[in-house]
Short mmCIF file of C-alpha atoms and ligand atoms in Angstrom, two decimals:
data_model
loop_
_atom_site.label_atom_id
_atom_site.label_comp_id
_atom_site.label_asym_id
_atom_site.label_seq_id
_atom_site.Cartn_x
_atom_site.Cartn_y
_atom_site.Cartn_z
CA MET A 142 35.76 9.94 -2.80
CA LYS A 143 37.84 7.08 -1.46
CA LYS A 144 36.37 3.64 -1.77
CA ASN A 145 37.28 0.27 -0.35
CA THR A 146 36.33 -1.79 -3.33
CA PRO A 147 37.81 -1.29 -6.82
CA PRO A 148 35.31 -0.10 -9.44
CA LEU A 149 33.17 -2.79 -10.94
CA ILE A 150 33.65 -3.72 -14.55
CA ILE A 151 30.07 -3.40 -15.56
CA GLY A 152 28.38 -0.13 -16.33
CA ALA A 153 25.36 -0.86 -18.45
CA LEU A 154 23.31 -2.23 -15.64
CA PHE A 155 19.84 -2.10 -17.03
CA SER A 156 20.57 -3.85 -20.30
CA ALA A 157 19.04 -7.24 -20.76
CA SER A 158 22.49 -8.59 -21.62
CA ILE A 159 23.54 -8.30 -17.98
CA PHE A 160 20.75 -10.62 -17.09
CA LEU A 161 22.01 -13.18 -19.58
CA ILE A 162 25.71 -12.77 -18.82
CA ASN A 163 25.10 -13.32 -15.15
CA LEU A 164 22.67 -16.15 -15.69
CA ASN A 165 25.33 -18.07 -17.58
CA ALA A 166 27.93 -17.45 -14.92
CA SER A 167 26.21 -19.57 -12.32
CA GLU A 168 29.61 -20.50 -10.80
CA GLY A 169 29.81 -16.93 -9.49
CA PRO A 170 28.96 -13.33 -10.27
CA SER A 171 30.73 -11.81 -13.23
CA ASP A 172 32.67 -9.32 -11.09
CA ALA A 173 33.82 -11.84 -8.47
CA LYS A 174 37.08 -10.53 -6.99
CA GLY A 175 37.49 -12.46 -3.75
CA PRO A 176 37.46 -11.04 -0.21
CA VAL A 177 38.47 -7.38 0.29
CA ILE A 178 41.59 -6.76 2.39
CA PHE A 179 40.73 -4.08 5.00
CA PRO A 180 43.29 -1.52 6.25
CA PRO A 181 44.04 -1.81 10.02
CA GLU A 182 41.67 1.03 11.05
CA ILE A 183 38.73 -0.87 9.58
CA VAL A 184 39.86 -4.23 10.93
CA ALA A 185 39.88 -2.51 14.35
CA LEU A 186 36.18 -1.55 14.16
CA PRO A 187 33.73 -3.52 16.29
CA ILE A 188 31.56 -5.98 14.36
CA GLU A 189 27.80 -5.69 14.75
CA GLN A 190 24.88 -7.70 13.39
CA ALA A 191 22.26 -5.36 11.89
CA ILE A 192 18.75 -5.58 13.34
CA LEU A 193 16.31 -5.92 10.44
CA THR A 194 12.58 -5.29 10.89
CA SER A 195 9.44 -6.04 8.89
CA PRO A 196 7.10 -3.16 8.00
CA PRO A 197 5.63 -1.15 9.65
CA ARG A 198 8.32 -1.61 12.34
CA VAL A 199 11.61 0.27 12.37
CA PRO A 200 14.81 -0.91 14.12
CA PRO A 201 15.64 1.08 17.28
CA PRO A 202 17.74 4.23 16.90
CA LEU A 203 21.50 3.62 16.99
CA THR A 204 23.08 4.83 20.19
CA ARG A 205 26.73 4.09 19.51
CA LYS A 206 29.07 7.04 19.02
CA HIS A 207 31.51 5.29 16.66
CA SER A 208 31.56 3.50 13.30
CA ALA A 209 31.20 -0.25 13.08
CA ARG A 210 31.51 -3.13 10.65
CA VAL A 211 27.85 -3.95 10.24
CA VAL A 212 26.83 -7.40 9.03
CA VAL A 213 23.59 -7.47 7.01
CA ASN A 214 22.06 -10.75 5.85
CA LEU A 215 19.05 -10.30 3.63
CA GLU A 216 17.09 -13.19 2.15
CA VAL A 217 15.17 -13.09 -1.11
CA ARG A 218 12.00 -15.17 -1.13
CA GLU A 219 9.26 -15.54 -3.73
CA VAL A 220 6.01 -15.94 -1.79
CA VAL A 221 2.28 -16.08 -2.50
CA MET A 222 0.44 -13.59 -0.25
CA PRO A 223 -2.87 -11.72 -0.36
CA ILE A 224 -2.76 -8.45 -2.29
CA ALA A 225 -6.43 -7.84 -1.44
CA ASP A 226 -9.12 -9.79 0.35
CA GLY A 227 -9.57 -13.02 -1.59
CA THR A 228 -6.93 -12.01 -4.15
CA GLU A 229 -3.45 -13.51 -4.11
CA TYR A 230 -0.25 -12.55 -5.84
CA THR A 231 3.23 -14.04 -6.13
CA PHE A 232 5.38 -11.38 -4.50
CA TRP A 233 9.15 -11.34 -4.83
CA THR A 234 10.49 -10.09 -1.51
CA TYR A 235 13.48 -9.10 0.57
CA GLY A 236 12.86 -10.88 3.87
CA GLY A 237 9.36 -12.18 3.07
CA THR A 238 7.54 -8.84 3.22
CA VAL A 239 6.62 -5.93 0.95
CA PRO A 240 8.41 -3.62 1.41
CA GLY A 241 11.52 -5.57 2.41
CA SER A 242 13.25 -5.47 5.79
CA PHE A 243 14.20 -2.03 7.11
CA ILE A 244 17.97 -1.60 7.51
CA ARG A 245 19.40 1.02 9.88
CA ILE A 246 23.09 1.98 9.88
CA ARG A 247 25.29 4.98 10.71
CA GLU A 248 27.26 7.22 8.40
CA GLY A 249 30.83 5.91 8.18
CA ASP A 250 29.86 2.29 8.85
CA VAL A 251 31.43 -0.44 6.74
CA VAL A 252 28.65 -2.78 5.71
CA GLU A 253 29.32 -6.43 4.95
CA PHE A 254 26.25 -7.26 2.95
CA THR A 255 25.11 -10.77 2.04
CA LEU A 256 22.17 -11.41 -0.24
CA ASN A 257 20.85 -14.97 -0.03
CA ASN A 258 18.37 -16.22 -2.63
CA HIS A 259 16.16 -18.95 -1.14
CA PRO A 260 16.41 -22.34 -2.91
CA SER A 261 12.67 -22.28 -3.63
CA SER A 262 13.04 -19.15 -5.81
CA LYS A 263 12.47 -19.55 -9.52
CA LEU A 264 14.67 -16.63 -10.61
CA PRO A 265 17.96 -14.91 -9.86
CA HIS A 266 17.79 -11.54 -8.07
CA ASN A 267 20.16 -8.81 -6.90
CA ILE A 268 20.06 -5.56 -4.94
CA ASP A 269 20.79 -1.93 -5.81
CA LEU A 270 21.03 0.08 -2.59
CA HIS A 271 20.80 3.81 -3.26
CA ALA A 272 22.94 4.26 -0.13
CA VAL A 273 25.90 2.64 -1.91
CA THR A 274 28.57 4.59 -3.79
CA GLY A 275 29.70 2.35 -6.64
CA PRO A 276 28.40 1.06 -9.97
CA GLY A 277 24.87 -0.25 -9.80
CA GLY A 278 24.69 0.33 -6.05
CA GLY A 279 25.79 -3.27 -5.53
CA ALA A 280 23.61 -4.81 -8.23
CA ALA A 281 26.31 -6.55 -10.27
CA SER A 282 28.09 -7.80 -7.13
CA THR A 283 24.93 -9.32 -5.68
CA PHE A 284 23.44 -11.04 -8.71
CA THR A 285 22.42 -14.32 -7.09
CA ALA A 286 20.92 -17.53 -8.44
CA PRO A 287 18.31 -19.48 -6.42
CA GLY A 288 20.00 -21.40 -3.60
CA HIS A 289 23.08 -19.12 -3.65
CA GLY A 290 24.38 -16.21 -1.57
CA SER A 291 26.55 -13.23 -2.61
CA LYS A 292 28.58 -10.94 -0.41
CA PHE A 293 29.99 -7.48 -1.01
CA THR A 294 31.19 -4.67 1.23
CA PHE A 295 30.48 -0.94 1.06
CA LYS A 296 31.23 2.09 3.14
CA ALA A 297 28.22 4.31 3.97
CA LEU A 298 29.66 7.63 2.81
CA ASN A 299 26.39 9.60 2.79
CA ARG A 300 23.71 10.02 5.43
CA GLY A 301 20.06 9.86 4.29
CA LEU A 302 17.02 7.64 3.88
CA TYR A 303 17.59 5.48 0.83
CA VAL A 304 15.52 3.10 -1.27
CA TYR A 305 16.93 -0.28 -2.19
CA HIS A 306 15.47 -2.44 -4.95
CA CYS A 307 16.10 -5.34 -7.27
CA ALA A 308 17.81 -4.41 -10.53
CA THR A 309 17.52 -7.70 -12.38
CA ALA A 310 15.94 -7.51 -15.83
CA PRO A 311 13.13 -6.91 -16.46
CA VAL A 312 13.65 -4.38 -13.66
CA PRO A 313 10.10 -2.91 -13.59
CA MET A 314 8.75 -6.44 -13.14
CA HIS A 315 11.05 -7.25 -10.21
CA ILE A 316 10.16 -3.95 -8.54
CA GLY A 317 6.50 -4.33 -9.52
CA ASN A 318 6.47 -7.68 -7.71
CA GLY A 319 7.55 -6.00 -4.48
CA MET A 320 11.35 -5.99 -4.51
CA TYR A 321 12.15 -2.76 -2.64
CA GLY A 322 12.77 -1.46 0.85
CA LEU A 323 14.47 1.32 2.84
CA ILE A 324 17.91 1.71 4.37
CA LEU A 325 18.44 4.58 6.79
CA VAL A 326 21.96 5.95 7.13
CA GLU A 327 21.82 8.03 10.31
CA PRO A 328 24.07 11.04 10.78
CA PRO A 329 26.69 10.45 13.52
CA GLU A 330 24.66 12.56 15.96
CA GLY A 331 21.46 10.63 15.14
CA LEU A 332 18.04 12.06 14.28
CA PRO A 333 15.97 14.04 16.79
CA PRO A 334 14.26 11.53 19.12
CA VAL A 335 10.52 10.86 18.70
CA ASP A 336 7.98 8.65 20.50
CA ARG A 337 7.03 6.39 17.58
CA GLU A 338 8.66 5.46 14.30
CA PHE A 339 6.89 3.69 11.44
CA TYR A 340 7.95 2.25 8.09
CA VAL A 341 5.59 2.67 5.13
CA MET A 342 6.27 2.29 1.40
CA GLN A 343 4.04 2.87 -1.57
CA GLY A 344 4.18 0.73 -4.69
CA ASP A 345 2.16 0.31 -7.89
CA PHE A 346 1.03 -3.19 -8.91
CA TYR A 347 -0.08 -4.51 -12.29
CA THR A 348 -2.28 -7.58 -12.13
CA SER A 349 -3.87 -9.64 -14.87
CA GLY A 350 -7.35 -9.14 -13.37
CA ARG A 351 -9.20 -6.02 -12.37
CA PHE A 352 -9.02 -4.41 -8.92
CA GLY A 353 -10.56 -6.79 -6.41
CA GLU A 354 -10.83 -9.71 -8.82
CA THR A 355 -10.39 -12.82 -6.69
CA GLY A 356 -7.97 -15.70 -7.14
CA LEU A 357 -4.26 -15.79 -7.92
CA GLN A 358 -3.26 -12.88 -10.15
CA THR A 359 -0.20 -12.66 -12.39
CA PHE A 360 1.95 -9.68 -13.39
CA ASP A 361 0.63 -7.81 -16.45
CA MET A 362 3.57 -6.46 -18.44
CA ALA A 363 1.41 -4.41 -20.83
CA LYS A 364 -0.27 -2.53 -17.97
CA SER A 365 3.16 -1.90 -16.43
CA ILE A 366 4.54 -0.48 -19.67
CA ASP A 367 1.47 1.76 -19.99
CA GLU A 368 1.85 2.75 -16.32
CA HIS A 369 -1.77 1.81 -15.62
CA PRO A 370 -1.60 0.10 -12.24
CA THR A 371 -4.42 -2.08 -10.96
CA TYR A 372 -3.38 -1.43 -7.37
CA VAL A 373 -1.49 1.39 -5.70
CA LEU A 374 -0.67 0.19 -2.20
CA PHE A 375 0.95 1.00 1.09
CA ASN A 376 2.98 -1.93 2.40
CA GLY A 377 1.99 -4.35 -0.33
CA ALA A 378 -1.69 -5.09 0.26
CA VAL A 379 -5.10 -3.46 0.37
CA GLY A 380 -5.82 -2.91 4.06
CA SER A 381 -2.25 -3.61 5.26
CA LEU A 382 -2.53 -0.60 7.60
CA VAL A 383 -6.26 -0.65 8.29
CA GLY A 384 -8.41 -1.89 11.20
CA ASP A 385 -6.42 -4.16 13.53
CA LYS A 386 -3.30 -3.44 11.49
CA ALA A 387 -3.56 0.35 11.75
CA LEU A 388 -0.59 2.27 13.13
CA VAL A 389 -1.25 3.35 16.73
CA ALA A 390 -0.08 6.34 18.78
CA ASN A 391 -1.17 8.23 21.89
CA VAL A 392 -2.34 11.83 22.06
CA GLY A 393 0.62 14.13 22.69
CA GLU A 394 3.21 11.88 21.05
CA ASN A 395 5.58 12.77 18.25
CA VAL A 396 5.24 10.37 15.34
CA ARG A 397 7.79 9.79 12.59
CA ILE A 398 7.08 7.98 9.34
CA TYR A 399 9.91 6.77 7.13
CA PHE A 400 8.07 6.82 3.82
CA GLY A 401 9.44 5.51 0.55
CA VAL A 402 8.17 4.86 -2.94
CA GLY A 403 9.27 1.67 -4.64
CA GLY A 404 7.37 2.36 -7.85
CA PRO A 405 8.17 1.01 -10.36
CA ASN A 406 6.40 3.96 -11.97
CA LEU A 407 4.26 6.28 -9.86
CA THR A 408 5.29 9.29 -7.78
CA SER A 409 3.35 9.77 -4.53
CA SER A 410 1.64 12.88 -3.16
CA PHE A 411 1.96 11.67 0.41
CA HIS A 412 -0.60 13.15 2.78
CA VAL A 413 -2.14 12.29 6.16
CA ILE A 414 -5.76 13.42 6.33
CA GLY A 415 -6.27 15.57 9.41
CA GLU A 416 -2.58 16.15 10.16
CA ILE A 417 0.13 18.60 9.19
CA PHE A 418 3.73 17.43 8.99
CA ASP A 419 5.65 19.52 11.52
CA LYS A 420 8.92 18.59 9.80
CA VAL A 421 9.78 17.00 6.48
CA TRP A 422 13.22 15.77 5.50
CA THR A 423 12.51 16.39 1.84
CA GLU A 424 13.53 13.60 -0.54
CA GLY A 425 15.10 11.67 2.34
CA GLY A 426 18.07 14.07 2.41
CA MET A 427 19.46 15.21 5.74
CA LYS A 428 20.18 18.90 5.27
CA PHE A 429 16.99 20.66 4.28
CA VAL A 430 14.15 20.28 6.77
CA GLN A 431 10.88 21.89 5.64
CA GLU A 432 8.19 22.76 8.21
CA HIS A 433 4.36 22.81 8.32
CA VAL A 434 3.77 20.73 5.20
CA GLN A 435 0.38 19.38 4.06
CA THR A 436 1.44 17.06 1.22
CA THR A 437 4.94 16.01 0.25
CA LEU A 438 5.96 14.73 -3.14
CA VAL A 439 7.93 11.50 -3.06
CA PRO A 440 9.47 10.30 -6.30
CA SER A 441 9.61 6.71 -7.44
CA GLY A 442 12.86 5.37 -6.04
CA GLY A 443 12.84 8.13 -3.42
CA SER A 444 11.85 8.72 0.17
CA THR A 445 10.94 11.24 2.82
CA ILE A 446 10.92 11.45 6.59
CA VAL A 447 7.93 13.18 8.19
CA ASP A 448 7.47 14.11 11.86
CA PHE A 449 4.21 15.27 13.39
CA LYS A 450 2.77 15.61 16.85
CA VAL A 451 -0.68 14.06 17.35
CA ASP A 452 -2.82 16.41 19.43
CA VAL A 453 -6.33 15.04 18.94
CA PRO A 454 -7.65 11.46 19.22
CA GLY A 455 -9.19 9.79 16.20
CA THR A 456 -8.30 8.00 12.99
CA TYR A 457 -5.94 9.70 10.57
CA VAL A 458 -5.88 8.35 7.04
CA LEU A 459 -2.66 8.04 5.08
CA VAL A 460 -3.24 8.59 1.37
CA ASP A 461 -1.59 9.28 -1.93
CA HIS A 462 -3.45 12.55 -2.57
CA SER A 463 -3.80 11.57 -6.22
CA LEU A 464 -7.03 10.35 -4.72
CA SER A 465 -8.26 7.82 -7.26
CA ARG A 466 -5.29 5.78 -6.14
CA ALA A 467 -6.54 6.02 -2.55
CA PHE A 468 -10.22 5.37 -3.13
CA ASN A 469 -10.08 3.08 -6.15
CA LYS A 470 -6.68 1.40 -6.07
CA GLY A 471 -6.02 0.78 -2.38
CA ALA A 472 -3.56 3.52 -1.29
CA ILE A 473 -5.08 3.95 2.16
CA GLY A 474 -3.54 3.43 5.58
CA MET A 475 -4.64 4.45 9.06
CA LEU A 476 -3.06 5.92 12.16
CA LYS A 477 -5.25 5.50 15.25
CA VAL A 478 -4.57 8.07 17.93
CA VAL A 479 -5.93 7.27 21.36
CA GLY A 480 -6.25 9.56 24.35
CA ASP A 481 -8.23 12.48 25.70
CA GLU A 482 -10.03 14.97 23.52
CA ASP A 483 -9.03 18.61 23.30
CA ARG A 484 -12.18 20.26 22.00
CA VAL A 485 -10.51 23.60 21.55
CA ILE A 486 -8.10 22.14 18.99
CA TYR A 487 -10.84 20.04 17.44
CA SER A 488 -14.45 20.23 18.61
CA GLY A 489 -15.85 17.18 16.85
CA LYS A 490 -19.27 17.42 15.19
CA GLU A 491 -21.27 20.09 16.93
CA ILE A 492 -24.47 19.95 14.90
CA ASP A 493 -26.08 17.23 12.82
CA ALA A 494 -29.03 18.39 10.76
CA VAL A 495 -30.45 17.04 7.54
CA TYR A 496 -29.44 19.15 4.56
CA LEU A 497 -30.23 17.97 1.08
CA GLY A 498 -29.64 21.19 -0.88
CA SER A 499 -31.49 21.73 -4.11
CA GLN A 500 -32.12 18.38 -5.72
CA SER A 501 -31.92 20.07 -9.11
CA GLU A 502 -30.42 17.33 -11.21
CA ALA A 503 -30.91 14.09 -9.41
CA GLY A 504 -28.22 12.22 -11.33
CA SER A 505 -25.35 14.61 -10.77
CA GLU A 506 -26.44 15.34 -7.22
CA SER A 507 -26.42 11.70 -6.24
CA SER A 508 -23.11 10.94 -7.90
CA ARG A 509 -21.55 13.95 -6.23
CA ARG A 510 -22.99 12.86 -2.90
CA GLU A 511 -21.68 9.37 -3.57
CA ALA A 512 -18.18 10.70 -4.19
CA GLU A 513 -18.24 12.77 -1.00
CA LEU A 514 -19.51 9.97 1.11
CA LYS A 515 -17.09 7.47 -0.38
CA ALA A 516 -14.23 9.47 1.05
CA ARG A 517 -15.74 9.15 4.52
CA ILE A 518 -16.62 5.53 4.12
CA ALA A 519 -13.17 4.45 3.01
CA ALA A 520 -11.99 5.47 6.45
CA GLU A 521 -14.48 3.14 8.06
CA ILE A 522 -13.89 -0.03 6.15
CA LYS A 523 -12.78 -2.53 8.69
CA SER A 524 -9.88 -4.93 8.17
CA ASN A 525 -10.75 -7.78 5.93
CA PRO A 526 -11.60 -11.19 7.37
CA THR A 527 -9.65 -14.02 5.78
CA ILE A 528 -11.87 -15.78 3.39
CA ALA A 529 -11.42 -19.48 2.92
CA GLY A 530 -13.93 -20.60 0.36
CA LEU A 531 -16.90 -19.51 -1.62
CA THR A 532 -19.36 -20.32 1.11
CA LYS A 533 -22.39 -18.12 1.47
CA GLU A 534 -21.06 -16.67 4.73
CA ALA A 535 -17.79 -15.78 3.08
CA GLN A 536 -19.65 -14.24 0.19
CA PHE A 537 -21.73 -12.34 2.69
CA GLU A 538 -18.59 -10.91 4.34
CA ARG A 539 -17.06 -9.95 1.02
CA GLY A 540 -20.35 -8.48 -0.08
CA LYS A 541 -20.49 -6.44 3.10
CA GLN A 542 -17.22 -4.82 2.14
CA VAL A 543 -18.53 -3.96 -1.31
CA TYR A 544 -21.64 -2.58 0.36
CA MET A 545 -19.60 -0.49 2.79
CA GLY A 546 -17.49 0.76 -0.10
CA VAL A 547 -20.21 1.47 -2.65
CA CYS A 548 -23.88 1.18 -1.65
CA PHE A 549 -23.70 2.43 1.94
CA ALA A 550 -23.25 5.99 0.67
CA CYS A 551 -26.91 6.10 -0.37
CA HIS A 552 -28.75 3.19 1.17
CA LEU A 553 -27.03 3.71 4.55
CA PRO A 554 -25.38 1.04 6.73
CA ASP A 555 -28.68 -0.21 8.15
CA GLY A 556 -30.19 -0.55 4.65
CA LYS A 557 -33.03 1.79 5.57
CA GLY A 558 -32.21 4.44 2.95
CA LEU A 559 -33.17 8.09 3.34
CA PRO A 560 -36.82 9.21 3.30
CA ASN A 561 -37.91 10.51 -0.13
CA VAL A 562 -34.41 10.18 -1.57
CA PHE A 563 -32.94 6.69 -1.32
CA PRO A 564 -35.31 3.71 -1.05
CA PRO A 565 -34.71 1.07 1.65
CA LEU A 566 -33.13 -2.31 0.90
CA ALA A 567 -34.11 -3.64 4.33
CA ALA A 568 -37.41 -5.50 3.90
CA SER A 569 -37.86 -3.94 0.43
CA ASP A 570 -40.87 -5.69 -1.16
CA TYR A 571 -39.72 -4.37 -4.53
CA MET A 572 -36.23 -5.81 -4.28
CA LEU A 573 -37.14 -9.15 -2.72
CA ALA A 574 -39.81 -9.78 -5.38
CA ASP A 575 -37.36 -10.09 -8.28
CA ARG A 576 -33.74 -11.27 -7.95
CA GLU A 577 -32.81 -10.78 -11.62
CA ARG A 578 -34.17 -7.26 -11.61
CA SER A 579 -31.97 -6.48 -8.62
CA VAL A 580 -28.88 -7.64 -10.51
CA ARG A 581 -29.95 -5.46 -13.43
CA ILE A 582 -30.41 -2.43 -11.15
CA VAL A 583 -26.92 -2.78 -9.67
CA LEU A 584 -25.33 -3.20 -13.11
CA LYS A 585 -27.31 -0.75 -15.20
CA GLY A 586 -28.65 1.66 -12.57
CA LEU A 587 -32.27 2.76 -12.11
CA SER A 588 -34.25 5.92 -12.78
CA GLY A 589 -37.89 7.00 -12.89
CA PRO A 590 -40.65 6.28 -10.39
CA VAL A 591 -40.32 3.14 -8.31
CA THR A 592 -42.58 2.10 -5.42
CA VAL A 593 -40.97 0.44 -2.41
CA ASN A 594 -43.14 -0.63 0.53
CA GLY A 595 -45.92 1.71 -0.60
CA THR A 596 -43.74 4.82 -1.00
CA THR A 597 -42.83 6.12 -4.44
CA TYR A 598 -39.29 7.32 -5.15
CA ASN A 599 -38.34 9.13 -8.31
CA SER A 600 -34.60 9.51 -8.37
CA VAL A 601 -31.53 8.13 -10.10
CA MET A 602 -29.23 5.30 -9.08
CA PRO A 603 -25.99 5.29 -11.11
CA PRO A 604 -24.89 2.10 -12.93
CA HIS A 605 -22.08 0.05 -11.36
CA GLU A 606 -21.18 -2.23 -14.27
CA ALA A 607 -17.84 -0.53 -14.86
CA ALA A 608 -16.87 -0.43 -11.19
CA LEU A 609 -17.84 -3.92 -10.05
CA THR A 610 -16.89 -7.37 -11.28
CA ASP A 611 -19.51 -10.11 -11.68
CA GLN A 612 -18.27 -11.66 -8.45
CA GLN A 613 -18.52 -8.38 -6.56
CA VAL A 614 -22.11 -7.83 -7.74
CA ALA A 615 -23.00 -11.39 -6.70
CA ASP A 616 -21.32 -10.82 -3.31
CA VAL A 617 -23.01 -7.51 -2.57
CA LEU A 618 -26.46 -8.84 -3.47
CA THR A 619 -25.84 -11.93 -1.33
CA TYR A 620 -25.11 -9.53 1.51
CA VAL A 621 -28.12 -7.31 0.84
CA PHE A 622 -30.47 -10.28 0.46
CA ASN A 623 -29.35 -11.71 3.82
CA SER A 624 -29.11 -8.60 5.99
CA TRP A 625 -31.50 -6.56 8.12
CA GLY A 626 -34.07 -9.36 8.31
CA ASN A 627 -33.95 -10.18 4.57
CA SER A 628 -33.22 -13.77 3.59
CA GLY A 629 -32.43 -15.39 0.28
CA ASP A 630 -30.05 -17.69 -1.57
CA ALA A 631 -26.55 -16.65 -2.60
CA PHE A 632 -26.04 -15.05 -6.02
CA THR A 633 -23.38 -16.47 -8.32
CA ALA A 634 -21.03 -14.67 -10.69
CA ASN A 635 -22.65 -16.61 -13.54
CA ASN A 636 -26.10 -15.20 -12.67
CA VAL A 637 -24.58 -11.75 -12.99
CA LYS A 638 -22.59 -12.47 -16.13
CA ALA A 639 -25.69 -13.60 -18.02
CA ILE A 640 -27.49 -10.37 -17.14
CA ARG A 641 -24.45 -8.19 -17.84
CA ASN A 642 -24.28 -9.61 -21.37
CA GLU A 643 -28.01 -9.49 -22.15
CA ARG A 644 -29.13 -7.24 -25.02
CA HIS A 645 -32.13 -5.01 -24.67
CU1 CU B 722 14.54 -9.55 -8.38
#
């Protein structure tokens, strides 16, 4: 394969020594060679500025029928952004977003690529584009100190949907902080046209605190090495594609998702609940197109293109079908389809009758029911309000989300419970009589007979001490104690902590 740039000197890209060598050479990258001299046929190509877009947007399809010299300017910025409601994280980004800006070029283009590292950055960064043929995919040529810019040129020899990422040591940390994105190299004839195109990437995140723990979190290297992520996310935050931020399409449209996995570690079982992918460009390659696919496997550092027609209105939930990641670590997104119903394709609920089955073993029955309902509830969690301080109202809002994620399954959204099975929390004389006991119930669970508003229940509530932080317990009880006509003071994390640690 003919290349425009001579081979780079450095091969051992992932060694820590590269990091040091380049750090010392702050006058310029270690493979600096000066500007490339183009042959006349390349000099003759028209010059074009690439359109870059933030997720979930994709640049428009290319309509030109010839190659071009495409100028790409990408800026690295280290920014503090929410990773979850009330939880912040210092992301390292390409273009200020996770994933980084989407780049769209055409096979045969000559790309003049400049990586600028914002002066406010604390660290040097680089870029390895999987679309590049050449050592390190551009990494050694783009190693860039804060307040500097590096340029290199490559020819897009292969069509496909490619991941790009930072390859500065420690590489899993740079990727784990959000340094990845997608570059689409279209075939000369383009891809089949569709009505909507979206850009979604999955990544695993390793934070010092537990899932949902509030405040600024830092990267946890030990969790990353063990591949035990705290968060598994679409587009860099819990709820980034939920509620107001959901993807939107109309009934009858063809939808395309350019889906990538940044990693650094996990592979995704990408699935859209309630849809079937009509076409899948497996592994982001352009030759083999699979049809009628339920779930497609996307490797870390890999991608896929999926097309599907939306026939029925409603909310379709994007998940990693390794479902604990979806329901416990954040890997949930939504596609809202609006338009007229077609009840032959999908009737909607035809009958709603109470069915409780045999309540043989109360404990296992209720935890099974909880698991089932959780799946439904996750789809209904609304986008998170921005929470400024620890005011009671803010706590109430946060608590509502915990309630809608955890308690709602049994006590129902109106807090009225279910006759003979789940006691009410609305106007519960039992609950309102003893605040500490309520904390204990949420943490340790409850079983045996209990009388609420004159009715006796004898069932099992599972403990939540492993699933909820002190703050989350305080938030949910603040919500419960101030909803449906109840009123009471806010609970604090310290109240909860004392009870969590008590010995019986
Ligand atoms: Cu980096």
